[in-house]
Amino acid sequence: MDDKIILAHGNGGELMGNLISEIIVEILGKNTVQLDDSAVLGPVDGNLVFTTDTYTVTPVFFEGGNIGKLAVNGTVNDLSVMGAEPKFLSCGLVLEEGFEISSLKKILHSMKEAIDNAGVKIVTGDTKVVERGSADKIFINTSGIGIMRNYTFRKDIVAGDAVIVNGTIGDHGISIMAERNKLSFSGGLSSDSQPLNKMLQSIGIKYGDAVRFVRDATRGGVASVLNEVTGKEKFSIKLTEELLPVREEVKGVCEILGLDPLYAANEGKVVLIADPSRAEDIVNEMRRFKEGRDAVKIGEVDLEHPGRVYIETIIKGRRILPHLQEDQLPRIC
Amino acid sequence: MDDKIILAHGNGGELMGNLISEIIVEILGKNTVQLDDSAVLGPVDGNLVFTTDTYTVTPVFFEGGNIGKLAVNGTVNDLSVMGAEPKFLSCGLVLEEGFEISSLKKILHSMKEAIDNAGVKIVTGDTKVVERGSADKIFINTSGIGIMRNYTFRKDIVAGDAVIVNGTIGDHGISIMAERNKLSFSGGLSSDSQPLNKMLQSIGIKYGDAVRFVRDATRGGVASVLNEVTGKEKFSIKLTEELLPVREEVKGVCEILGLDPLYAANEGKVVLIADPSRAEDIVNEMRRFKEGRDAVKIGEVDLEHPGRVYIETIIKGRRILPHLQEDQLPRIC
């Protein structure tokens, strides 16, 4: 059998029907993915939360995962940082003519593993095929529905609040850049793609009242998320360089390629801002989960440089971390 | 100002923030599109319905609409044919570096017009930019959430049931093919992209008990939808050639290009199968709406050729309409 996607896989006819029923639905879960135009789900109890993300990462396969794992975990995390419990995902594929069906299967198996790991379901999908040169191998849109629980992660931020991350930063973006630049890997350089719903739910239930803000630090990295937070506010955010958890391998690649891990994408890390009196409890709660094993407080909210994010180093003193302007890492997710 | 999308529009930094807040959210509706990772919606009463579709149509602008109008109406219709009321849409954009921002604005304005027309909201979005040559101008994913009402459009189909369409067939697919082949247009050749939610809701409320099946006849056209219906069933579906509503202009292009309107995509047409005793009522109800002005019964369910769809012509006799094999129309939606 020819192991490539051809245009007829997207034409609404028999070959497309076979691709969907014998490969896509077969792998993602026969009992959950509905073949109809839409999936009819049960009633839900609580406020709905809705999100969407399209993944165009290149390369499609990388150390620590692939575009499929990324797509599932990314959407799970987008819902989780709102304080929602992720429930249902969709899977919209754009396939380039000539893409290997064996690679597609590998990606779908990763998606299945990721949904099982996060405890969510893919319930509906769509598949389009475009001519060679009109897309790059495979793009995946995962939209997601979650349900709000009894806590919220959005409250006013005030001076004194603690800024926490759940582990090392820049791992995903720097791993992808190392692959693209064909740098040889020492062990430990790998995408951090992981689902954060269980860790965040536990924090929400136990310390929800103390959490002011949570956001996954994807494109643009920790510095960009924090710049969005300070925006036009009267407070600033100070990071302490010595506290930033950055793997040695990541530092090494950053030096070679002239990149800054603070602006590099993460796919399993959140920035969490909290009442300082509960910061230690929250860090300890994160550390109970493998997804938060290296959690640490990295800075705090103050009034020193209104609207700005800055970093303080014992040796170098202060420097502002501006909004990202130039493109650092295209197609990182 | 440079009127093209550049890679930095997708990097998570300031330029991307401006594109989203000053163009995308500004046009789609400042009060509805939420800038956070996800949109928090209200509670809903009833069973959820969830769907996703990615649009890759080329050309992006065509007679009767553009990719944005198509994306909104397509997702509205996918929910509507399940018997659901469409409520919330997402908008996932993949933009090719170099795409004109003026074209993007035109597409977003069409999306806004389409959501207002259908009475739905776009509440969340995502924007990715890929390098020149890694996508073709713009792809749009619209996922959608609807709520089931008190009727269902899925019941057992039996011999004698009537097969109805809400108007002329093949308009979208044949219009796109005419544009691609630069055939000159006589008036009347135009995509049929339109939202069917209001017409189908009215039918559901008045005649829901009599409706066995509804599906929008998009990729693969009416023949492909009916082939999916007959599948491994014991019944067959007979279409009567003389009853098929096909515009003269569509027939003309089909003759020139060697296409069959029965396999051409529609973007505002459903195939509806119903209890024959209510078929006339349903056709008349469709005709009350501009979206169903040319509604007509085109065939019926029988037991003549189990599992097959066939067409009967007074002059030519019977012929089977097989499952679509060859690719007829790539990137038609």
mmCIF file of N, CA and C in Angstrom, chain A residues 7-8 10-14 16 36-44 46-54 78 81-82 88-90 94 123-128 130-131 133-136 139 141 143 145 154 215-216 219-220 224 323-327 331 333, chain B residues 7-8 10-14 16 36-44 46-54 78 81-82 88-90 94 123-128 130-131 133-136 139 141 143 145 154 215-216 219-220 224 323-327 331 333:
data_model
loop_
_atom_site.group_PDB
_atom_site.id
_atom_site.type_symbol
_atom_site.label_atom_id
_atom_site.label_comp_id
_atom_site.label_asym_id
_atom_site.label_seq_id
_atom_site.Cartn_x
_atom_site.Cartn_y
_atom_site.Cartn_z
ATOM 1 N N LEU A 7 -4.285 13.602 -2.657
ATOM 2 C CA LEU A 7 -5.369 14.586 -2.619
ATOM 3 C C LEU A 7 -6.730 13.938 -2.383
ATOM 4 N N ALA A 8 -6.928 12.739 -2.909
ATOM 5 C CA ALA A 8 -8.228 12.075 -2.757
ATOM 6 C C ALA A 8 -8.532 11.722 -1.296
ATOM 7 N N GLY A 10 -8.776 13.779 0.838
ATOM 8 C CA GLY A 10 -9.502 14.936 1.370
ATOM 9 C C GLY A 10 -10.732 15.314 0.580
ATOM 10 N N ASN A 11 -11.213 14.433 -0.312
ATOM 11 C CA ASN A 11 -12.258 14.874 -1.244
ATOM 12 C C ASN A 11 -13.689 14.544 -0.826
ATOM 13 N N GLY A 12 -13.872 13.993 0.364
ATOM 14 C CA GLY A 12 -15.232 13.670 0.805
ATOM 15 C C GLY A 12 -15.723 12.320 0.316
ATOM 16 N N GLY A 13 -14.873 11.575 -0.391
ATOM 17 C CA GLY A 13 -15.288 10.287 -0.949
ATOM 18 C C GLY A 13 -14.845 9.103 -0.111
ATOM 19 N N GLU A 14 -14.710 7.953 -0.788
ATOM 20 C CA GLU A 14 -14.478 6.699 -0.088
ATOM 21 C C GLU A 14 -13.096 6.632 0.581
ATOM 22 N N MET A 16 -11.271 9.053 1.684
ATOM 23 C CA MET A 16 -11.283 9.911 2.861
ATOM 24 C C MET A 16 -12.043 9.235 3.999
ATOM 25 N N ASP A 36 -20.082 11.755 12.866
ATOM 26 C CA ASP A 36 -21.055 12.680 12.307
ATOM 27 C C ASP A 36 -20.412 14.054 12.120
ATOM 28 N N ASP A 37 -21.161 15.007 11.589
ATOM 29 C CA ASP A 37 -20.617 16.352 11.389
ATOM 30 C C ASP A 37 -20.148 16.958 12.707
ATOM 31 N N SER A 38 -20.828 16.612 13.778
ATOM 32 C CA SER A 38 -20.542 17.181 15.090
ATOM 33 C C SER A 38 -20.718 16.085 16.122
ATOM 34 N N ALA A 39 -20.142 16.302 17.295
ATOM 35 C CA ALA A 39 -20.295 15.353 18.393
ATOM 36 C C ALA A 39 -21.375 15.856 19.338
ATOM 37 N N VAL A 40 -22.314 14.991 19.666
ATOM 38 C CA VAL A 40 -23.315 15.344 20.668
ATOM 39 C C VAL A 40 -22.793 14.861 22.015
ATOM 40 N N LEU A 41 -22.611 15.790 22.932
ATOM 41 C CA LEU A 41 -22.052 15.477 24.249
ATOM 42 C C LEU A 41 -23.178 15.532 25.270
ATOM 43 N N GLY A 42 -22.862 15.189 26.480
ATOM 44 C CA GLY A 42 -23.887 15.250 27.516
ATOM 45 C C GLY A 42 -24.136 16.678 27.957
ATOM 46 N N PRO A 43 -25.063 16.871 28.884
ATOM 47 C CA PRO A 43 -25.229 18.193 29.478
ATOM 48 C C PRO A 43 -24.033 18.444 30.399
ATOM 49 N N VAL A 44 -23.722 19.692 30.662
ATOM 50 C CA VAL A 44 -22.621 19.989 31.580
ATOM 51 C C VAL A 44 -23.124 20.893 32.688
ATOM 52 N N GLY A 46 -22.027 23.755 35.062
ATOM 53 C CA GLY A 46 -21.019 24.784 35.334
ATOM 54 C C GLY A 46 -20.796 25.657 34.119
ATOM 55 N N ASN A 47 -19.990 26.709 34.294
ATOM 56 C CA ASN A 47 -19.696 27.608 33.182
ATOM 57 C C ASN A 47 -18.750 26.942 32.198
ATOM 58 N N LEU A 48 -19.084 27.083 30.920
ATOM 59 C CA LEU A 48 -18.233 26.551 29.866
ATOM 60 C C LEU A 48 -16.998 27.423 29.680
ATOM 61 N N VAL A 49 -15.898 26.779 29.306
ATOM 62 C CA VAL A 49 -14.709 27.509 28.872
ATOM 63 C C VAL A 49 -14.313 26.922 27.518
ATOM 64 N N PHE A 50 -13.941 27.803 26.583
ATOM 65 C CA PHE A 50 -13.731 27.395 25.187
ATOM 66 C C PHE A 50 -12.402 27.971 24.718
ATOM 67 N N THR A 51 -11.604 27.161 24.043
ATOM 68 C CA THR A 51 -10.304 27.645 23.559
ATOM 69 C C THR A 51 -9.959 26.994 22.231
ATOM 70 N N THR A 52 -9.048 27.607 21.496
ATOM 71 C CA THR A 52 -8.599 27.031 20.229
ATOM 72 C C THR A 52 -7.124 27.322 20.020
ATOM 73 N N ASP A 53 -6.422 26.423 19.368
ATOM 74 C CA ASP A 53 -5.007 26.594 19.048
ATOM 75 C C ASP A 53 -4.668 25.786 17.814
ATOM 76 N N THR A 54 -3.937 26.397 16.893
ATOM 77 C CA THR A 54 -3.442 25.659 15.740
ATOM 78 C C THR A 54 -1.945 25.478 15.905
ATOM 79 N N ASP A 78 -4.258 25.434 28.111
ATOM 80 C CA ASP A 78 -4.980 26.699 27.916
ATOM 81 C C ASP A 78 -6.267 26.727 28.748
ATOM 82 N N VAL A 81 -5.272 26.804 32.799
ATOM 83 C CA VAL A 81 -4.809 28.056 33.399
ATOM 84 C C VAL A 81 -5.960 29.023 33.671
ATOM 85 N N MET A 82 -7.132 28.754 33.094
ATOM 86 C CA MET A 82 -8.310 29.563 33.401
ATOM 87 C C MET A 82 -8.997 29.079 34.678
ATOM 88 N N PHE A 88 -13.381 18.084 26.669
ATOM 89 C CA PHE A 88 -13.530 17.604 25.292
ATOM 90 C C PHE A 88 -12.624 18.380 24.342
ATOM 91 N N LEU A 89 -11.952 17.647 23.445
ATOM 92 C CA LEU A 89 -11.106 18.287 22.434
ATOM 93 C C LEU A 89 -11.596 17.924 21.033
ATOM 94 N N SER A 90 -11.322 18.800 20.089
ATOM 95 C CA SER A 90 -11.516 18.487 18.674
ATOM 96 C C SER A 90 -10.144 18.353 18.029
ATOM 97 N N VAL A 94 -4.723 19.499 8.896
ATOM 98 C CA VAL A 94 -4.418 19.905 7.524
ATOM 99 C C VAL A 94 -3.190 19.096 7.123
ATOM 100 N N VAL A 123 -13.439 14.237 20.616
ATOM 101 C CA VAL A 123 -14.804 13.809 20.281
ATOM 102 C C VAL A 123 -15.224 14.127 18.855
ATOM 103 N N THR A 124 -14.504 15.033 18.192
ATOM 104 C CA THR A 124 -14.899 15.395 16.831
ATOM 105 C C THR A 124 -13.667 15.843 16.060
ATOM 106 N N GLY A 125 -13.716 15.759 14.740
ATOM 107 C CA GLY A 125 -12.536 16.107 13.956
ATOM 108 C C GLY A 125 -12.874 16.548 12.550
ATOM 109 N N ASP A 126 -11.831 16.964 11.862
ATOM 110 C CA ASP A 126 -11.963 17.387 10.466
ATOM 111 C C ASP A 126 -10.612 17.154 9.805
ATOM 112 N N THR A 127 -10.623 16.744 8.547
ATOM 113 C CA THR A 127 -9.376 16.466 7.847
ATOM 114 C C THR A 127 -9.396 17.115 6.471
ATOM 115 N N LYS A 128 -8.371 17.930 6.215
ATOM 116 C CA LYS A 128 -8.235 18.548 4.895
ATOM 117 C C LYS A 128 -6.887 18.148 4.319
ATOM 118 N N VAL A 130 -4.133 19.345 1.340
ATOM 119 C CA VAL A 130 -3.781 20.409 0.400
ATOM 120 C C VAL A 130 -2.616 19.939 -0.470
ATOM 121 N N GLU A 131 -2.481 20.531 -1.629
ATOM 122 C CA GLU A 131 -1.435 20.140 -2.579
ATOM 123 C C GLU A 131 -0.050 20.372 -1.990
ATOM 124 N N GLY A 133 3.319 21.733 -1.169
ATOM 125 C CA GLY A 133 3.785 23.121 -1.198
ATOM 126 C C GLY A 133 2.775 24.124 -0.671
ATOM 127 N N SER A 134 1.535 23.665 -0.390
ATOM 128 C CA SER A 134 0.526 24.587 0.155
ATOM 129 C C SER A 134 0.410 24.495 1.674
ATOM 130 N N ALA A 135 1.119 23.563 2.285
ATOM 131 C CA ALA A 135 1.249 23.509 3.747
ATOM 132 C C ALA A 135 2.576 22.789 3.992
ATOM 133 N N ASP A 136 3.014 22.727 5.240
ATOM 134 C CA ASP A 136 4.269 22.037 5.522
ATOM 135 C C ASP A 136 3.976 20.786 6.351
ATOM 136 N N PHE A 139 -0.510 20.398 9.918
ATOM 137 C CA PHE A 139 -0.897 21.396 10.913
ATOM 138 C C PHE A 139 -2.050 20.767 11.707
ATOM 139 N N ASN A 141 -5.162 21.693 14.451
ATOM 140 C CA ASN A 141 -5.925 22.562 15.351
ATOM 141 C C ASN A 141 -6.583 21.699 16.408
ATOM 142 N N SER A 143 -9.208 22.432 19.393
ATOM 143 C CA SER A 143 -10.042 23.325 20.191
ATOM 144 C C SER A 143 -10.499 22.523 21.391
ATOM 145 N N ILE A 145 -13.072 22.264 25.129
ATOM 146 C CA ILE A 145 -14.135 22.711 26.033
ATOM 147 C C ILE A 145 -13.789 22.248 27.443
ATOM 148 N N ARG A 154 -8.150 34.379 38.348
ATOM 149 C CA ARG A 154 -8.027 35.756 37.891
ATOM 150 C C ARG A 154 -8.502 36.699 38.996
ATOM 151 N N ARG A 215 -0.831 31.635 33.840
ATOM 152 C CA ARG A 215 -0.793 31.595 32.373
ATOM 153 C C ARG A 215 0.328 30.662 31.946
ATOM 154 N N ASP A 216 0.054 29.839 30.918
ATOM 155 C CA ASP A 216 1.139 29.014 30.392
ATOM 156 C C ASP A 216 2.066 29.893 29.555
ATOM 157 N N ARG A 219 4.493 30.674 23.414
ATOM 158 C CA ARG A 219 5.186 31.600 22.509
ATOM 159 C C ARG A 219 5.612 32.874 23.230
ATOM 160 N N GLY A 220 6.836 33.277 23.069
ATOM 161 C CA GLY A 220 7.304 34.515 23.697
ATOM 162 C C GLY A 220 7.849 34.288 25.099
ATOM 163 N N SER A 224 7.419 37.385 27.975
ATOM 164 C CA SER A 224 6.276 37.937 27.235
ATOM 165 C C SER A 224 4.985 37.842 28.045
ATOM 166 N N HIS A 323 9.062 44.127 25.849
ATOM 167 C CA HIS A 323 8.208 43.334 24.966
ATOM 168 C C HIS A 323 9.060 42.789 23.834
ATOM 169 N N LEU A 324 8.791 41.557 23.453
ATOM 170 C CA LEU A 324 9.494 40.935 22.327
ATOM 171 C C LEU A 324 9.134 41.682 21.047
ATOM 172 N N GLN A 325 10.135 42.077 20.272
ATOM 173 C CA GLN A 325 9.855 42.783 19.012
ATOM 174 C C GLN A 325 10.191 41.884 17.830
ATOM 175 N N GLU A 326 11.467 41.611 17.631
ATOM 176 C CA GLU A 326 11.906 40.781 16.518
ATOM 177 C C GLU A 326 11.401 39.358 16.686
ATOM 178 N N ASP A 327 11.256 38.673 15.571
ATOM 179 C CA ASP A 327 10.865 37.283 15.656
ATOM 180 C C ASP A 327 12.049 36.461 16.130
ATOM 181 N N ARG A 331 7.347 29.386 14.176
ATOM 182 C CA ARG A 331 6.814 28.005 14.140
ATOM 183 C C ARG A 331 7.401 27.121 15.238
ATOM 184 N N CYS A 333 5.527 26.386 17.868
ATOM 185 C CA CYS A 333 4.402 25.591 18.386
ATOM 186 C C CYS A 333 3.284 25.553 17.360
ATOM 187 N N LEU B 7 6.708 37.552 9.965
ATOM 188 C CA LEU B 7 6.820 36.473 10.953
ATOM 189 C C LEU B 7 6.608 36.965 12.380
ATOM 190 N N ALA B 8 7.034 38.195 12.667
ATOM 191 C CA ALA B 8 6.896 38.711 14.034
ATOM 192 C C ALA B 8 5.429 38.885 14.444
ATOM 193 N N GLY B 10 3.512 36.627 14.577
ATOM 194 C CA GLY B 10 3.128 35.370 15.208
ATOM 195 C C GLY B 10 4.019 34.956 16.365
ATOM 196 N N ASN B 11 4.844 35.864 16.894
ATOM 197 C CA ASN B 11 5.874 35.424 17.845
ATOM 198 C C ASN B 11 5.516 35.571 19.322
ATOM 199 N N GLY B 12 4.284 35.995 19.604
ATOM 200 C CA GLY B 12 3.906 36.140 21.007
ATOM 201 C C GLY B 12 4.299 37.477 21.604
ATOM 202 N N GLY B 13 4.885 38.360 20.820
ATOM 203 C CA GLY B 13 5.346 39.646 21.329
ATOM 204 C C GLY B 13 4.381 40.790 21.034
ATOM 205 N N GLU B 14 4.944 42.014 20.971
ATOM 206 C CA GLU B 14 4.118 43.210 20.899
ATOM 207 C C GLU B 14 3.370 43.333 19.570
ATOM 208 N N MET B 16 2.382 40.999 17.564
ATOM 209 C CA MET B 16 1.291 40.033 17.556
ATOM 210 C C MET B 16 0.145 40.529 18.432
ATOM 211 N N ASP B 36 -7.971 36.422 26.611
ATOM 212 C CA ASP B 36 -7.274 35.459 27.458
ATOM 213 C C ASP B 36 -7.011 34.174 26.671
ATOM 214 N N ASP B 37 -6.346 33.209 27.302
ATOM 215 C CA ASP B 37 -6.060 31.956 26.628
ATOM 216 C C ASP B 37 -7.337 31.263 26.168
ATOM 217 N N SER B 38 -8.397 31.445 26.939
ATOM 218 C CA SER B 38 -9.661 30.777 26.660
ATOM 219 C C SER B 38 -10.782 31.754 26.995
ATOM 220 N N ALA B 39 -11.954 31.481 26.458
ATOM 221 C CA ALA B 39 -13.117 32.305 26.760
ATOM 222 C C ALA B 39 -13.961 31.616 27.826
ATOM 223 N N VAL B 40 -14.309 32.362 28.859
ATOM 224 C CA VAL B 40 -15.216 31.809 29.871
ATOM 225 C C VAL B 40 -16.635 32.209 29.462
ATOM 226 N N LEU B 41 -17.475 31.220 29.238
ATOM 227 C CA LEU B 41 -18.840 31.455 28.775
ATOM 228 C C LEU B 41 -19.783 31.195 29.934
ATOM 229 N N GLY B 42 -21.043 31.457 29.740
ATOM 230 C CA GLY B 42 -22.005 31.193 30.807
ATOM 231 C C GLY B 42 -22.287 29.711 30.923
ATOM 232 N N PRO B 43 -23.137 29.339 31.871
ATOM 233 C CA PRO B 43 -23.590 27.953 31.925
ATOM 234 C C PRO B 43 -24.556 27.727 30.765
ATOM 235 N N VAL B 44 -24.720 26.500 30.339
ATOM 236 C CA VAL B 44 -25.667 26.213 29.261
ATOM 237 C C VAL B 44 -26.668 25.163 29.728
ATOM 238 N N GLY B 46 -28.814 22.191 28.482
ATOM 239 C CA GLY B 46 -29.058 21.231 27.406
ATOM 240 C C GLY B 46 -27.782 20.508 27.035
ATOM 241 N N ASN B 47 -27.909 19.525 26.124
ATOM 242 C CA ASN B 47 -26.739 18.772 25.701
ATOM 243 C C ASN B 47 -25.873 19.616 24.775
ATOM 244 N N LEU B 48 -24.571 19.573 25.026
ATOM 245 C CA LEU B 48 -23.624 20.289 24.171
ATOM 246 C C LEU B 48 -23.425 19.555 22.857
ATOM 247 N N VAL B 49 -23.187 20.319 21.797
ATOM 248 C CA VAL B 49 -22.751 19.756 20.524
ATOM 249 C C VAL B 49 -21.480 20.503 20.129
ATOM 250 N N PHE B 50 -20.499 19.771 19.625
ATOM 251 C CA PHE B 50 -19.165 20.326 19.387
ATOM 252 C C PHE B 50 -18.710 19.917 17.987
ATOM 253 N N THR B 51 -18.172 20.868 17.242
ATOM 254 C CA THR B 51 -17.718 20.555 15.885
ATOM 255 C C THR B 51 -16.477 21.355 15.542
ATOM 256 N N THR B 52 -15.739 20.911 14.535
ATOM 257 C CA THR B 52 -14.556 21.644 14.080
ATOM 258 C C THR B 52 -14.409 21.509 12.577
ATOM 259 N N ASP B 53 -13.891 22.531 11.935
ATOM 260 C CA ASP B 53 -13.637 22.523 10.495
ATOM 261 C C ASP B 53 -12.503 23.469 10.174
ATOM 262 N N THR B 54 -11.575 23.024 9.350
ATOM 263 C CA THR B 54 -10.526 23.913 8.880
ATOM 264 C C THR B 54 -10.791 24.214 7.410
ATOM 265 N N ASP B 78 -22.803 22.845 10.310
ATOM 266 C CA ASP B 78 -22.447 21.544 10.893
ATOM 267 C C ASP B 78 -23.197 21.317 12.208
ATOM 268 N N VAL B 81 -27.261 20.931 11.402
ATOM 269 C CA VAL B 81 -27.767 19.673 10.851
ATOM 270 C C VAL B 81 -27.879 18.579 11.915
ATOM 271 N N MET B 82 -27.269 18.794 13.082
ATOM 272 C CA MET B 82 -27.433 17.844 14.181
ATOM 273 C C MET B 82 -28.707 18.136 14.971
ATOM 274 N N PHE B 88 -21.513 29.438 20.019
ATOM 275 C CA PHE B 88 -20.178 30.032 20.151
ATOM 276 C C PHE B 88 -19.210 29.445 19.126
ATOM 277 N N LEU B 89 -18.423 30.313 18.496
ATOM 278 C CA LEU B 89 -17.413 29.865 17.544
ATOM 279 C C LEU B 89 -16.024 30.321 17.996
ATOM 280 N N SER B 90 -15.012 29.564 17.583
ATOM 281 C CA SER B 90 -13.629 30.000 17.740
ATOM 282 C C SER B 90 -13.082 30.323 16.358
ATOM 283 N N VAL B 94 -4.200 30.561 10.409
ATOM 284 C CA VAL B 94 -2.818 30.321 9.997
ATOM 285 C C VAL B 94 -2.561 31.279 8.837
ATOM 286 N N VAL B 123 -15.837 33.839 20.160
ATOM 287 C CA VAL B 123 -15.465 34.170 21.535
ATOM 288 C C VAL B 123 -13.987 33.960 21.854
ATOM 289 N N THR B 124 -13.293 33.195 21.020
ATOM 290 C CA THR B 124 -11.879 32.926 21.304
ATOM 291 C C THR B 124 -11.146 32.669 20.000
ATOM 292 N N GLY B 125 -9.839 32.874 19.991
ATOM 293 C CA GLY B 125 -9.098 32.711 18.749
ATOM 294 C C GLY B 125 -7.640 32.387 18.972
ATOM 295 N N ASP B 126 -6.969 32.134 17.853
ATOM 296 C CA ASP B 126 -5.535 31.844 17.881
ATOM 297 C C ASP B 126 -4.982 32.260 16.526
ATOM 298 N N THR B 127 -3.763 32.791 16.517
ATOM 299 C CA THR B 127 -3.163 33.248 15.264
ATOM 300 C C THR B 127 -1.746 32.729 15.156
ATOM 301 N N LYS B 128 -1.469 32.043 14.062
ATOM 302 C CA LYS B 128 -0.109 31.568 13.793
ATOM 303 C C LYS B 128 0.347 32.142 12.463
ATOM 304 N N VAL B 130 3.254 31.492 9.448
ATOM 305 C CA VAL B 130 4.270 30.556 8.949
ATOM 306 C C VAL B 130 5.025 31.216 7.799
ATOM 307 N N GLU B 131 6.237 30.744 7.544
ATOM 308 C CA GLU B 131 7.072 31.333 6.494
ATOM 309 C C GLU B 131 6.425 31.174 5.124
ATOM 310 N N GLY B 133 5.536 30.045 1.690
ATOM 311 C CA GLY B 133 5.673 28.720 1.095
ATOM 312 C C GLY B 133 5.314 27.581 2.032
ATOM 313 N N SER B 134 5.028 27.890 3.310
ATOM 314 C CA SER B 134 4.632 26.839 4.258
ATOM 315 C C SER B 134 3.124 26.771 4.463
ATOM 316 N N ALA B 135 2.392 27.699 3.868
ATOM 317 C CA ALA B 135 0.929 27.626 3.815
ATOM 318 C C ALA B 135 0.545 28.432 2.586
ATOM 319 N N ASP B 136 -0.734 28.416 2.222
ATOM 320 C CA ASP B 136 -1.152 29.178 1.056
ATOM 321 C C ASP B 136 -2.070 30.318 1.506
ATOM 322 N N PHE B 139 -5.389 29.952 6.168
ATOM 323 C CA PHE B 139 -6.272 28.836 6.514
ATOM 324 C C PHE B 139 -7.043 29.269 7.759
ATOM 325 N N ASN B 141 -9.504 27.810 10.906
ATOM 326 C CA ASN B 141 -10.271 26.793 11.623
ATOM 327 C C ASN B 141 -11.370 27.492 12.416
ATOM 328 N N SER B 143 -14.115 26.225 15.085
ATOM 329 C CA SER B 143 -14.775 25.188 15.866
ATOM 330 C C SER B 143 -16.016 25.828 16.465
ATOM 331 N N ILE B 145 -19.613 25.484 19.227
ATOM 332 C CA ILE B 145 -20.404 24.855 20.286
ATOM 333 C C ILE B 145 -21.870 25.205 20.058
ATOM 334 N N ARG B 154 -31.913 12.603 13.813
ATOM 335 C CA ARG B 154 -31.336 11.289 13.550
ATOM 336 C C ARG B 154 -32.315 10.209 13.982
ATOM 337 N N ARG B 215 -28.091 16.432 6.605
ATOM 338 C CA ARG B 215 -26.645 16.612 6.494
ATOM 339 C C ARG B 215 -26.370 17.686 5.450
ATOM 340 N N ASP B 216 -25.410 18.551 5.733
ATOM 341 C CA ASP B 216 -25.026 19.524 4.711
ATOM 342 C C ASP B 216 -24.163 18.819 3.667
ATOM 343 N N ARG B 219 -18.145 18.878 0.881
ATOM 344 C CA ARG B 219 -17.198 18.117 0.046
ATOM 345 C C ARG B 219 -17.818 16.828 -0.466
ATOM 346 N N GLY B 220 -17.680 16.542 -1.743
ATOM 347 C CA GLY B 220 -18.225 15.307 -2.289
ATOM 348 C C GLY B 220 -19.671 15.441 -2.719
ATOM 349 N N SER B 224 -22.223 12.053 -2.450
ATOM 350 C CA SER B 224 -21.368 11.476 -1.401
ATOM 351 C C SER B 224 -22.106 11.377 -0.073
ATOM 352 N N HIS B 323 -19.566 5.732 -4.836
ATOM 353 C CA HIS B 323 -18.719 6.523 -3.955
ATOM 354 C C HIS B 323 -17.692 7.249 -4.805
ATOM 355 N N LEU B 324 -17.417 8.489 -4.450
ATOM 356 C CA LEU B 324 -16.401 9.274 -5.143
ATOM 357 C C LEU B 324 -15.044 8.624 -4.923
ATOM 358 N N GLN B 325 -14.285 8.406 -5.999
ATOM 359 C CA GLN B 325 -12.948 7.824 -5.854
ATOM 360 C C GLN B 325 -11.880 8.859 -6.160
ATOM 361 N N GLU B 326 -11.816 9.263 -7.401
ATOM 362 C CA GLU B 326 -10.812 10.232 -7.821
ATOM 363 C C GLU B 326 -11.076 11.576 -7.161
ATOM 364 N N ASP B 327 -10.021 12.345 -7.012
ATOM 365 C CA ASP B 327 -10.205 13.673 -6.474
ATOM 366 C C ASP B 327 -10.819 14.552 -7.539
ATOM 367 N N ARG B 331 -9.238 21.342 -2.299
ATOM 368 C CA ARG B 331 -9.312 22.665 -1.649
ATOM 369 C C ARG B 331 -10.517 23.482 -2.093
ATOM 370 N N CYS B 333 -13.094 23.777 -0.018
ATOM 371 C CA CYS B 333 -13.617 24.418 1.195
ATOM 372 C C CYS B 333 -12.524 24.465 2.257
#
